[in-house]
Amino acid sequence: MCPKWLSDALWEAHAPSLRGGAFLRLGVKGLDDVIRDFPDSGLVIIAGGPGIGKSVLAGQFIYRGVVDYGERGVYVSFSETKAAFYASMASLGMDFEKLEREGLFHFLNFFISRKEDFSLSLDSLLESISKFNARRVVCDSISVISPLLSEFETRKLIQVLKALVVNMNALCVLVCETSSEAKSDELGSLGFVSDVIILLRWREEGAWRVKELEVLKVRGVPVEKGIYEFDIDRKHGGLWVISPPKPALRGGRWERVATGVEWLDDALQGGLYRGSLTMVKGESGTGKTCLCIHIAANSASRGEKCVYVSTEESEDEVYHLLEEFGFNLESIKGGMRVIRLMPDESSPSRLYSFFDCLVDEEKPSILVIDSLTPFKYAMSHERFYKFLRYMQSLVKANRFVLVATSTLSLIEETVETDIIGLFDNLFILRHALTDGAPHKTLFIVKARSSDHQKTPLRFEVTTQGIRTVGERAPMTAT
C-alpha cells in the first residue's frame, strides 16, 4: 500500500526492480580494496554517531565520482547550508564550488518539518537527478525525516526511493544518525531495504579514540573481514581506510641497495635488498644512530632519496652529527630529509597516515626510523605489532629499504620473536673488550636470502665516522 502523502501514480510507475551485473568504484582510498564489487545502482546506508565522518565519506563519494570517473552528482542536505558544506569539504581538498561552476555537481537544501514537505522535496530531487543525468546521489541526513514518519511509512518511502534511483541508473547514499557505537539494530527497516550498509564508529584504545568502519552488508557480495580502521585528513582528500597495501610483484633479479659502509656491505654480500626491513638493535651508546646516519647520508650522496625519521634527536642534532662525521650538508640536503616525530603525541591512525603520505610524497629509496623504542612504549604490544605489519606491507609494496633502530637493555631482554620475525635483517650491536681495549661489535643475526658473514664485526665510532678495528672479533657472551 502506498503512503497517502506519496502519489499513487508515482508508486505504480516505479515498482522496485534491480539492474544486476554492473559495479562502480567509490574512489575512496582503501575502501575500494575492501568493497571490490560496489553495486552501480540502489541504496547505500552510511550510519554513525556525530562527528565520525559520515558527511565526509558521502561527500567523497560524490566528489571522486565526478573527478575520477566523470559521473555527475547531486547532494541533498536536510540540515546543512551550501556555504557550510562547501567550506567543510574545501578544508579536505574537495572543491565543490568549482564542480558546480563546471555544471558537474548540484547542491540541494531542503527544510523538512512535515510529511508533505518531503513529498515536494522528493519531486524536486527526482527532477534534478533526471535533468542533471546524475549517477551519484546523497541524502544527508535521512534521520531528519524519520521522526515524522511511522515505521511502515519509512519503509515504504525507502522502497520507493530505491525503485526510483535504480530505474534512473543511479546510486543513492542515505546518511543516517546513530549512537557512537553504531549498532546495526539502530537502522530499523533501512537495513533490510538497502543494498550496502557501512557503519562508522569510535573505539577506545588507551588514551586514544580509534575510528572504525564496518562493512555490514553488500548485497550479492560476500563480506570477509568487515571491520577496518580509518582516518580523515587533507592529504588523503578526506576519509581513507587503513588497509595494508598490496606487495609489488618482484620481477627479474633482486636489486641490492648499498649501505655505503664498505665493511658492512662486504659482510652482506653487497648491501640490503630493495623492499627489505632491517632492525638495528643494541644497548645505549653502541652506535645505532651513527650507523643509520652513515647509511642515510651515503644514500643521499649517491643521488638516492632518503628520509630520516628521528624520534629522539631533533633535526638540528642529526645535521650536527652529519657535520661531525665530515659529510657535506649542501651536497646531501637535497636528497636527505630529516623529520622529527613524537609517537606518543599521535594516535595510531595518524601514525599510519603520516607514513603513508610520507612514502607517497617522498618516494624514498631508504627510510630510517631512529628509534622504534618510543613507538613501543606509546602503544600496546598488539598495536605495535599491527603498526609494524603495516610498515612491512608499505615497504614491500613500494620497494624501498627500511632501517629501524631499537634499544636493547643492558640486562638482556626477552627477544620478541613475533616482532623480529617481521624484519628481513637483524643486526645486534654490543659494547665489548678485547685485550682490555674497548670497542663495539656488530653481529648479523640474520640477513634474509643472503650468504652473510657469520662472525661479529668489530668497529668503533670516531670523528671520521664508523670504521672497523683489527680482525674479526670473537662473539661476546650474551
Short mmCIF file of C-alpha atoms in Angstrom, two decimals:
data_model
loop_
_atom_site.label_atom_id
_atom_site.label_comp_id
_atom_site.label_asym_id
_atom_site.label_seq_id
_atom_site.Cartn_x
_atom_site.Cartn_y
_atom_site.Cartn_z
CA MET A 1 0.00 0.00 0.00
CA CYS A 2 1.29 3.44 -0.93
CA PRO A 3 1.51 6.15 1.76
CA LYS A 4 -1.23 8.77 1.27
CA TRP A 5 1.27 11.61 1.07
CA LEU A 6 3.01 9.94 -1.90
CA SER A 7 1.18 9.87 -5.22
CA ASP A 8 -0.27 6.51 -6.33
CA ALA A 9 0.86 7.23 -9.89
CA LEU A 10 4.47 7.64 -8.80
CA TRP A 11 4.34 4.43 -6.78
CA GLU A 12 2.77 2.38 -9.59
CA ALA A 13 5.10 3.77 -12.23
CA HIS A 14 8.26 2.72 -10.41
CA ALA A 15 7.90 -0.78 -9.00
CA PRO A 16 11.15 -1.98 -7.43
CA SER A 17 13.45 -3.77 -9.91
CA LEU A 18 17.20 -4.12 -9.54
CA ARG A 19 19.50 -3.97 -12.51
CA GLY A 20 22.23 -6.53 -11.87
CA GLY A 21 25.71 -7.27 -13.14
CA ALA A 22 27.34 -3.81 -13.07
CA PHE A 23 29.63 -2.25 -10.48
CA LEU A 24 31.36 1.06 -9.81
CA ARG A 25 34.37 2.35 -7.90
CA LEU A 26 33.94 4.70 -4.96
CA GLY A 27 37.28 6.44 -5.40
CA VAL A 28 37.97 6.33 -1.65
CA LYS A 29 41.45 5.05 -0.81
CA GLY A 30 41.34 1.65 0.87
CA LEU A 31 37.57 1.33 0.66
CA ASP A 32 37.71 0.25 -2.99
CA ASP A 33 40.02 -2.58 -1.87
CA VAL A 34 37.54 -3.56 0.84
CA ILE A 35 34.43 -3.42 -1.39
CA ARG A 36 35.64 -4.50 -4.82
CA ASP A 37 32.18 -5.05 -6.34
CA PHE A 38 30.16 -2.00 -5.34
CA PRO A 39 26.69 -2.02 -6.97
CA ASP A 40 26.25 0.72 -9.57
CA SER A 41 22.63 1.42 -8.58
CA GLY A 42 20.46 1.11 -5.49
CA LEU A 43 20.70 2.36 -1.91
CA VAL A 44 23.74 2.69 0.36
CA ILE A 45 23.47 3.43 4.09
CA ILE A 46 26.29 5.31 5.81
CA ALA A 47 25.49 5.35 9.53
CA GLY A 48 27.31 6.53 12.63
CA GLY A 49 27.39 8.93 15.55
CA PRO A 50 28.04 12.69 15.50
CA GLY A 51 31.42 13.83 14.18
CA ILE A 52 32.60 10.43 12.99
CA GLY A 53 32.86 11.40 9.30
CA LYS A 54 29.60 10.33 7.63
CA SER A 55 29.20 13.51 5.58
CA VAL A 56 32.88 13.43 4.65
CA LEU A 57 32.55 9.93 3.20
CA ALA A 58 29.31 10.87 1.44
CA GLY A 59 30.97 13.98 0.02
CA GLN A 60 33.93 11.95 -1.24
CA PHE A 61 31.55 9.53 -2.91
CA ILE A 62 30.17 12.43 -4.96
CA TYR A 63 33.47 14.28 -5.48
CA ARG A 64 35.59 11.31 -6.58
CA GLY A 65 32.78 10.17 -8.86
CA VAL A 66 32.90 13.49 -10.71
CA VAL A 67 36.69 13.99 -10.71
CA ASP A 68 37.88 10.41 -11.24
CA TYR A 69 35.06 8.82 -13.25
CA GLY A 70 33.15 11.69 -14.86
CA GLU A 71 29.89 10.78 -13.08
CA ARG A 72 27.72 13.76 -12.18
CA GLY A 73 26.43 14.09 -8.64
CA VAL A 74 23.65 15.63 -6.58
CA TYR A 75 23.97 16.28 -2.84
CA VAL A 76 20.76 16.84 -0.87
CA SER A 77 21.13 18.31 2.61
CA PHE A 78 18.26 18.47 5.10
CA SER A 79 20.28 20.33 7.73
CA GLU A 80 23.44 21.99 6.34
CA THR A 81 23.67 25.06 4.14
CA LYS A 82 25.55 25.09 0.86
CA ALA A 83 28.16 27.53 2.24
CA ALA A 84 28.83 25.35 5.29
CA PHE A 85 29.07 22.19 3.18
CA TYR A 86 31.43 23.77 0.64
CA ALA A 87 33.69 25.15 3.40
CA SER A 88 33.84 21.81 5.20
CA MET A 89 34.71 19.87 2.05
CA ALA A 90 37.23 22.52 0.90
CA SER A 91 39.17 22.03 4.15
CA LEU A 92 39.83 18.47 2.97
CA GLY A 93 40.79 19.48 -0.56
CA MET A 94 37.42 18.95 -2.28
CA ASP A 95 36.41 21.96 -4.39
CA PHE A 96 32.67 21.51 -4.92
CA GLU A 97 32.25 25.14 -5.91
CA LYS A 98 34.40 24.52 -8.96
CA LEU A 99 32.42 21.39 -9.88
CA GLU A 100 29.20 23.39 -9.63
CA ARG A 101 30.58 26.11 -11.92
CA GLU A 102 31.51 23.45 -14.45
CA GLY A 103 27.99 22.02 -14.38
CA LEU A 104 29.05 18.67 -12.91
CA PHE A 105 27.52 18.96 -9.45
CA HIS A 106 24.28 20.21 -7.96
CA PHE A 107 23.55 21.01 -4.28
CA LEU A 108 20.00 21.00 -2.91
CA ASN A 109 19.00 22.22 0.53
CA PHE A 110 15.54 21.37 1.95
CA PHE A 111 13.94 22.25 5.27
CA ILE A 112 11.57 19.45 6.31
CA SER A 113 9.05 19.96 9.11
CA ARG A 114 6.12 17.78 7.95
CA LYS A 115 5.45 14.77 5.70
CA GLU A 116 4.13 16.84 2.86
CA ASP A 117 7.38 18.84 2.76
CA PHE A 118 9.30 15.68 1.99
CA SER A 119 6.92 14.69 -0.80
CA LEU A 120 7.63 18.02 -2.51
CA SER A 121 11.36 17.66 -1.83
CA LEU A 122 11.34 14.18 -3.34
CA ASP A 123 9.76 15.53 -6.52
CA SER A 124 12.47 18.22 -6.74
CA LEU A 125 15.18 15.65 -6.13
CA LEU A 126 13.94 13.28 -8.83
CA GLU A 127 13.58 16.13 -11.29
CA SER A 128 17.16 17.23 -10.55
CA ILE A 129 18.53 13.70 -10.99
CA SER A 130 16.68 13.30 -14.30
CA LYS A 131 17.59 16.70 -15.80
CA PHE A 132 21.13 16.57 -14.47
CA ASN A 133 21.67 12.94 -15.54
CA ALA A 134 23.22 12.29 -12.12
CA ARG A 135 24.79 8.90 -11.39
CA ARG A 136 25.58 9.57 -7.74
CA VAL A 137 23.16 11.00 -5.18
CA VAL A 138 23.44 11.72 -1.44
CA CYS A 139 20.64 12.45 1.05
CA ASP A 140 22.09 13.85 4.29
CA SER A 141 20.57 13.03 6.71
CA ILE A 142 17.58 10.71 6.43
CA SER A 143 17.34 10.84 10.24
CA VAL A 144 15.83 14.33 9.93
CA ILE A 145 12.84 12.79 8.16
CA SER A 146 12.39 9.54 10.12
CA PRO A 147 10.78 11.13 13.22
CA LEU A 148 7.98 12.48 11.00
CA LEU A 149 7.04 9.02 9.72
CA SER A 150 5.86 5.73 11.13
CA GLU A 151 7.97 2.60 10.70
CA PHE A 152 5.67 1.47 7.88
CA GLU A 153 5.81 4.82 6.12
CA THR A 154 9.61 4.96 6.43
CA ARG A 155 9.98 1.54 4.86
CA LYS A 156 7.63 2.38 2.01
CA LEU A 157 9.48 5.64 1.43
CA ILE A 158 12.83 3.87 1.19
CA GLN A 159 11.38 1.24 -1.16
CA VAL A 160 10.02 3.93 -3.46
CA LEU A 161 13.26 5.91 -3.38
CA LYS A 162 15.24 2.78 -4.15
CA ALA A 163 12.99 1.90 -7.09
CA LEU A 164 13.31 5.41 -8.49
CA VAL A 165 17.09 5.69 -8.31
CA VAL A 166 17.55 2.19 -9.73
CA ASN A 167 15.29 2.96 -12.67
CA MET A 168 17.31 6.14 -13.20
CA ASN A 169 20.52 4.09 -13.12
CA ALA A 170 21.80 5.99 -10.06
CA LEU A 171 23.30 5.04 -6.73
CA CYS A 172 21.91 6.88 -3.71
CA VAL A 173 23.69 7.23 -0.36
CA LEU A 174 21.49 7.79 2.68
CA VAL A 175 23.31 9.26 5.68
CA CYS A 176 21.83 8.01 8.96
CA GLU A 177 22.46 9.21 12.53
CA THR A 178 23.03 6.58 15.24
CA SER A 179 24.75 6.37 18.60
CA SER A 180 28.56 6.50 18.70
CA GLU A 181 28.57 2.66 18.85
CA ALA A 182 26.70 2.50 15.50
CA LYS A 183 24.85 -0.79 16.05
CA SER A 184 23.01 -2.45 13.20
CA ASP A 185 19.74 -2.77 15.14
CA GLU A 186 19.51 1.05 15.22
CA LEU A 187 18.82 1.11 11.47
CA GLY A 188 15.38 -0.48 11.62
CA SER A 189 13.78 -1.03 8.21
CA LEU A 190 16.63 0.80 6.45
CA GLY A 191 18.85 -2.20 7.00
CA PHE A 192 16.51 -4.57 5.15
CA VAL A 193 15.86 -2.41 2.10
CA SER A 194 19.39 -1.11 1.49
CA ASP A 195 21.94 -2.79 -0.79
CA VAL A 196 25.05 -1.69 1.13
CA ILE A 197 25.46 -0.79 4.82
CA ILE A 198 28.59 0.98 6.10
CA LEU A 199 28.84 1.72 9.83
CA LEU A 200 31.29 4.27 11.28
CA ARG A 201 32.05 4.14 14.99
CA TRP A 202 34.51 5.08 17.73
CA ARG A 203 36.52 2.59 19.82
CA GLU A 204 38.53 3.42 22.93
CA GLU A 205 42.17 2.30 22.87
CA GLY A 206 44.31 3.53 25.73
CA ALA A 207 44.39 7.33 25.63
CA TRP A 208 43.08 7.44 22.05
CA ARG A 209 39.76 7.05 20.27
CA VAL A 210 40.17 4.88 17.20
CA LYS A 211 37.80 5.26 14.24
CA GLU A 212 36.40 2.03 12.80
CA LEU A 213 34.48 1.32 9.60
CA GLU A 214 32.36 -1.81 9.33
CA VAL A 215 31.05 -3.11 6.03
CA LEU A 216 27.96 -4.80 7.39
CA LYS A 217 26.33 -5.70 4.10
CA VAL A 218 26.93 -5.68 0.35
CA ARG A 219 24.05 -7.31 -1.48
CA GLY A 220 25.19 -10.23 -3.63
CA VAL A 221 28.82 -9.99 -2.49
CA PRO A 222 30.34 -11.90 0.47
CA VAL A 223 31.89 -9.68 3.13
CA GLU A 224 35.00 -11.36 4.53
CA LYS A 225 36.61 -9.30 7.27
CA GLY A 226 34.16 -6.44 7.65
CA ILE A 227 35.83 -4.11 10.21
CA TYR A 228 38.66 -1.70 9.34
CA GLU A 229 40.29 1.31 10.95
CA PHE A 230 40.13 4.63 9.14
CA ASP A 231 41.30 8.21 9.46
CA ILE A 232 40.37 11.58 7.97
CA ASP A 233 42.93 14.13 6.74
CA ARG A 234 43.52 16.58 3.92
CA LYS A 235 46.45 14.71 2.40
CA HIS A 236 44.19 11.74 1.67
CA GLY A 237 41.41 14.02 0.50
CA GLY A 238 39.12 13.06 3.36
CA LEU A 239 38.43 9.59 4.72
CA TRP A 240 40.74 6.69 3.92
CA VAL A 241 40.54 3.09 5.08
CA ILE A 242 43.76 1.82 6.64
CA SER A 243 44.31 -1.43 4.78
CA PRO A 244 47.80 -2.85 4.11
CA PRO A 245 48.99 -2.01 0.58
CA LYS A 246 49.47 -4.97 -1.73
CA PRO A 247 53.11 -6.07 -2.26
CA ALA A 248 54.59 -5.25 -5.65
CA LEU A 249 55.44 -8.18 -7.92
CA ARG A 250 59.18 -8.69 -7.96
CA GLY A 251 60.50 -9.07 -11.48
CA GLY A 252 63.98 -10.06 -12.62
CA ARG A 253 66.94 -10.17 -10.25
CA TRP A 254 66.65 -8.88 -6.70
CA GLU A 255 68.27 -5.46 -6.52
CA ARG A 256 70.55 -4.52 -3.63
CA VAL A 257 70.99 -1.05 -2.14
CA ALA A 258 74.46 -0.39 -0.75
CA THR A 259 74.73 0.97 2.79
CA GLY A 260 77.86 2.89 1.80
CA VAL A 261 79.64 1.39 4.84
CA GLU A 262 82.15 -0.71 2.93
CA TRP A 263 82.89 -3.34 5.56
CA LEU A 264 79.17 -3.84 6.23
CA ASP A 265 78.35 -4.14 2.53
CA ASP A 266 81.10 -6.76 2.20
CA ALA A 267 79.62 -8.71 5.12
CA LEU A 268 76.17 -8.54 3.49
CA GLN A 269 77.48 -9.59 0.08
CA GLY A 270 76.61 -6.23 -1.48
CA GLY A 271 74.13 -4.41 0.72
CA LEU A 272 70.43 -4.59 1.63
CA TYR A 273 67.78 -5.86 -0.73
CA ARG A 274 65.28 -3.31 -2.02
CA GLY A 275 61.93 -3.96 -0.33
CA SER A 276 63.53 -5.26 2.88
CA LEU A 277 63.24 -4.29 6.55
CA THR A 278 66.30 -4.15 8.81
CA MET A 279 66.29 -3.95 12.61
CA VAL A 280 69.40 -2.47 14.26
CA LYS A 281 69.16 -3.43 17.91
CA GLY A 282 71.65 -2.52 20.61
CA GLU A 283 72.39 -1.07 24.02
CA SER A 284 72.64 2.67 24.53
CA GLY A 285 75.84 4.11 23.03
CA THR A 286 76.65 1.16 20.76
CA GLY A 287 76.46 3.27 17.59
CA LYS A 288 72.94 2.59 16.29
CA THR A 289 72.25 6.21 15.38
CA CYS A 290 75.75 6.69 13.95
CA LEU A 291 75.36 3.64 11.71
CA CYS A 292 71.94 4.81 10.46
CA ILE A 293 73.21 8.33 9.79
CA HIS A 294 76.01 6.91 7.66
CA ILE A 295 73.60 4.70 5.72
CA ALA A 296 71.24 7.65 5.10
CA ALA A 297 73.96 10.14 4.17
CA ASN A 298 75.74 7.70 1.87
CA SER A 299 72.45 7.03 0.10
CA ALA A 300 71.82 10.77 -0.39
CA SER A 301 75.40 11.27 -1.60
CA ARG A 302 74.73 8.71 -4.37
CA GLY A 303 71.73 10.75 -5.50
CA GLU A 304 69.11 8.49 -3.94
CA LYS A 305 66.20 9.86 -1.93
CA CYS A 306 66.44 9.18 1.80
CA VAL A 307 64.10 10.12 4.65
CA TYR A 308 65.42 10.07 8.21
CA VAL A 309 62.66 9.99 10.86
CA SER A 310 64.08 10.76 14.30
CA THR A 311 62.07 10.08 17.44
CA GLU A 312 64.84 11.02 19.88
CA GLU A 313 67.14 13.65 18.33
CA SER A 314 65.99 16.96 16.84
CA GLU A 315 66.64 17.83 13.19
CA ASP A 316 69.50 20.14 14.26
CA GLU A 317 71.14 17.37 16.28
CA VAL A 318 71.01 15.00 13.32
CA TYR A 319 72.51 17.62 10.98
CA HIS A 320 75.18 18.35 13.61
CA LEU A 321 76.15 14.66 13.68
CA LEU A 322 76.38 14.66 9.89
CA GLU A 323 78.82 17.58 10.04
CA GLU A 324 80.77 15.91 12.84
CA PHE A 325 81.28 12.87 10.61
CA GLY A 326 82.53 15.05 7.77
CA PHE A 327 79.52 14.94 5.46
CA ASN A 328 78.88 17.97 3.24
CA LEU A 329 75.40 19.15 4.18
CA GLU A 330 74.94 21.14 0.99
CA SER A 331 75.56 18.08 -1.16
CA ILE A 332 73.21 15.75 0.71
CA LYS A 333 70.38 18.01 1.90
CA GLY A 334 68.68 17.80 -1.48
CA GLY A 335 68.45 14.04 -1.21
CA MET A 336 68.03 13.59 2.54
CA ARG A 337 65.09 14.84 4.53
CA VAL A 338 65.19 14.78 8.34
CA ILE A 339 61.87 14.73 10.24
CA ARG A 340 61.27 14.87 13.99
CA LEU A 341 58.38 12.68 15.14
CA MET A 342 56.84 12.21 18.60
CA PRO A 343 54.91 8.90 18.52
CA ASP A 344 53.27 9.41 21.91
CA GLU A 345 51.61 12.62 20.66
CA SER A 346 49.81 10.97 17.73
CA SER A 347 47.03 8.41 17.61
CA PRO A 348 47.83 5.08 15.89
CA SER A 349 45.67 6.10 12.92
CA ARG A 350 47.60 9.35 12.49
CA LEU A 351 50.89 7.42 12.54
CA TYR A 352 49.63 5.20 9.72
CA SER A 353 48.57 8.32 7.85
CA PHE A 354 51.92 10.02 8.45
CA PHE A 355 53.98 7.20 6.94
CA ASP A 356 51.52 6.50 4.12
CA CYS A 357 51.66 10.15 3.00
CA LEU A 358 55.41 10.37 3.58
CA VAL A 359 56.15 7.42 1.31
CA ASP A 360 53.69 8.64 -1.32
CA GLU A 361 55.16 12.16 -1.40
CA GLU A 362 58.88 11.45 -0.96
CA LYS A 363 59.17 8.06 -2.69
CA PRO A 364 62.33 7.24 -0.74
CA SER A 365 64.95 4.69 -1.65
CA ILE A 366 65.81 4.38 2.05
CA LEU A 367 63.67 5.21 5.08
CA VAL A 368 65.33 5.32 8.50
CA ILE A 369 63.33 5.26 11.74
CA ASP A 370 65.55 6.07 14.71
CA SER A 371 64.18 4.77 17.01
CA LEU A 372 61.24 2.34 17.29
CA THR A 373 61.50 2.34 21.08
CA PRO A 374 59.17 5.38 21.59
CA PHE A 375 56.59 3.65 19.38
CA LYS A 376 56.83 0.55 21.53
CA TYR A 377 56.08 2.44 24.73
CA ALA A 378 53.36 4.62 23.16
CA MET A 379 51.11 1.66 22.32
CA SER A 380 50.21 -1.86 23.39
CA HIS A 381 52.24 -4.83 22.16
CA GLU A 382 49.37 -5.88 19.89
CA ARG A 383 49.11 -2.38 18.38
CA PHE A 384 52.91 -2.18 17.97
CA TYR A 385 52.85 -5.46 16.07
CA LYS A 386 49.99 -4.23 13.83
CA PHE A 387 51.86 -1.00 13.16
CA LEU A 388 54.99 -2.89 12.10
CA ARG A 389 52.87 -5.21 9.94
CA TYR A 390 51.52 -2.13 8.17
CA MET A 391 55.05 -0.78 7.71
CA GLN A 392 56.13 -4.15 6.34
CA SER A 393 53.36 -4.01 3.72
CA LEU A 394 54.26 -0.39 2.88
CA VAL A 395 57.90 -1.38 2.32
CA LYS A 396 57.08 -4.39 0.17
CA ALA A 397 54.52 -2.50 -1.92
CA ASN A 398 56.80 0.48 -2.61
CA ARG A 399 60.12 -1.39 -2.79
CA PHE A 400 62.23 0.84 -0.56
CA VAL A 401 64.64 -0.12 2.22
CA LEU A 402 63.57 0.40 5.83
CA VAL A 403 66.25 0.59 8.52
CA ALA A 404 64.96 0.97 12.08
CA THR A 405 66.73 1.05 15.43
CA SER A 406 65.57 -0.30 18.77
CA THR A 407 67.08 -0.23 22.25
CA LEU A 408 68.41 -3.41 23.81
CA SER A 409 68.61 -3.23 27.62
CA LEU A 410 71.85 -3.86 29.48
CA ILE A 411 70.18 -6.83 31.13
CA GLU A 412 69.24 -8.88 28.09
CA GLU A 413 65.55 -8.56 27.37
CA THR A 414 63.42 -11.37 26.06
CA VAL A 415 63.59 -11.33 22.28
CA GLU A 416 60.12 -10.67 20.87
CA THR A 417 60.12 -13.33 18.18
CA ASP A 418 56.85 -12.08 16.67
CA ILE A 419 58.29 -8.58 16.20
CA ILE A 420 61.71 -9.74 14.98
CA GLY A 421 60.02 -12.10 12.53
CA LEU A 422 58.65 -9.11 10.59
CA PHE A 423 62.17 -7.96 9.71
CA ASP A 424 64.30 -9.44 6.92
CA ASN A 425 67.57 -8.48 8.59
CA LEU A 426 68.63 -8.22 12.23
CA PHE A 427 71.82 -6.55 13.44
CA ILE A 428 72.82 -6.71 17.11
CA LEU A 429 75.27 -4.06 18.36
CA ARG A 430 77.25 -4.57 21.61
CA HIS A 431 79.91 -3.00 23.78
CA ALA A 432 82.94 -5.27 24.03
CA LEU A 433 86.51 -5.51 25.33
CA THR A 434 89.40 -7.19 23.52
CA ASP A 435 92.74 -7.33 25.36
CA GLY A 436 91.46 -4.55 27.61
CA ALA A 437 90.64 -2.25 24.67
CA PRO A 438 87.01 -1.13 24.42
CA HIS A 439 85.22 -1.32 21.09
CA LYS A 440 81.86 -2.25 19.65
CA THR A 441 80.69 -5.31 17.76
CA LEU A 442 78.04 -5.77 15.10
CA PHE A 443 76.64 -9.24 14.70
CA ILE A 444 74.44 -10.04 11.69
CA VAL A 445 71.96 -12.40 13.31
CA LYS A 446 70.05 -12.83 10.06
CA ALA A 447 70.02 -11.41 6.54
CA ARG A 448 67.23 -12.99 4.56
CA SER A 449 68.24 -14.55 1.21
CA SER A 450 71.89 -13.61 1.78
CA ASP A 451 75.03 -15.64 2.44
CA HIS A 452 76.10 -13.10 5.07
CA GLN A 453 79.14 -13.12 7.32
CA LYS A 454 78.51 -15.33 10.36
CA THR A 455 81.13 -13.85 12.70
CA PRO A 456 80.88 -10.49 14.53
CA LEU A 457 82.37 -7.33 13.08
CA ARG A 458 84.50 -5.16 15.35
CA PHE A 459 84.14 -1.40 14.86
CA GLU A 460 84.49 1.97 16.52
CA VAL A 461 82.90 5.40 16.14
CA THR A 462 85.32 8.28 15.55
CA THR A 463 85.05 11.86 14.36
CA GLN A 464 85.82 10.47 10.91
CA GLY A 465 82.84 8.13 11.12
CA ILE A 466 82.42 4.40 11.65
CA ARG A 467 85.36 2.16 10.85
CA THR A 468 86.44 -1.40 11.52
CA VAL A 469 89.20 -2.13 14.00
CA GLY A 470 91.54 -5.13 13.87
CA GLU A 471 90.42 -8.55 12.77
CA ARG A 472 87.03 -10.14 13.22
CA ALA A 473 86.10 -10.14 16.87
CA PRO A 474 85.17 -13.21 18.87
CA MET A 475 81.49 -13.34 19.79
CA THR A 476 80.94 -11.82 23.23
CA ALA A 477 78.91 -13.67 25.85
CA THR A 478 75.17 -12.96 25.84
#
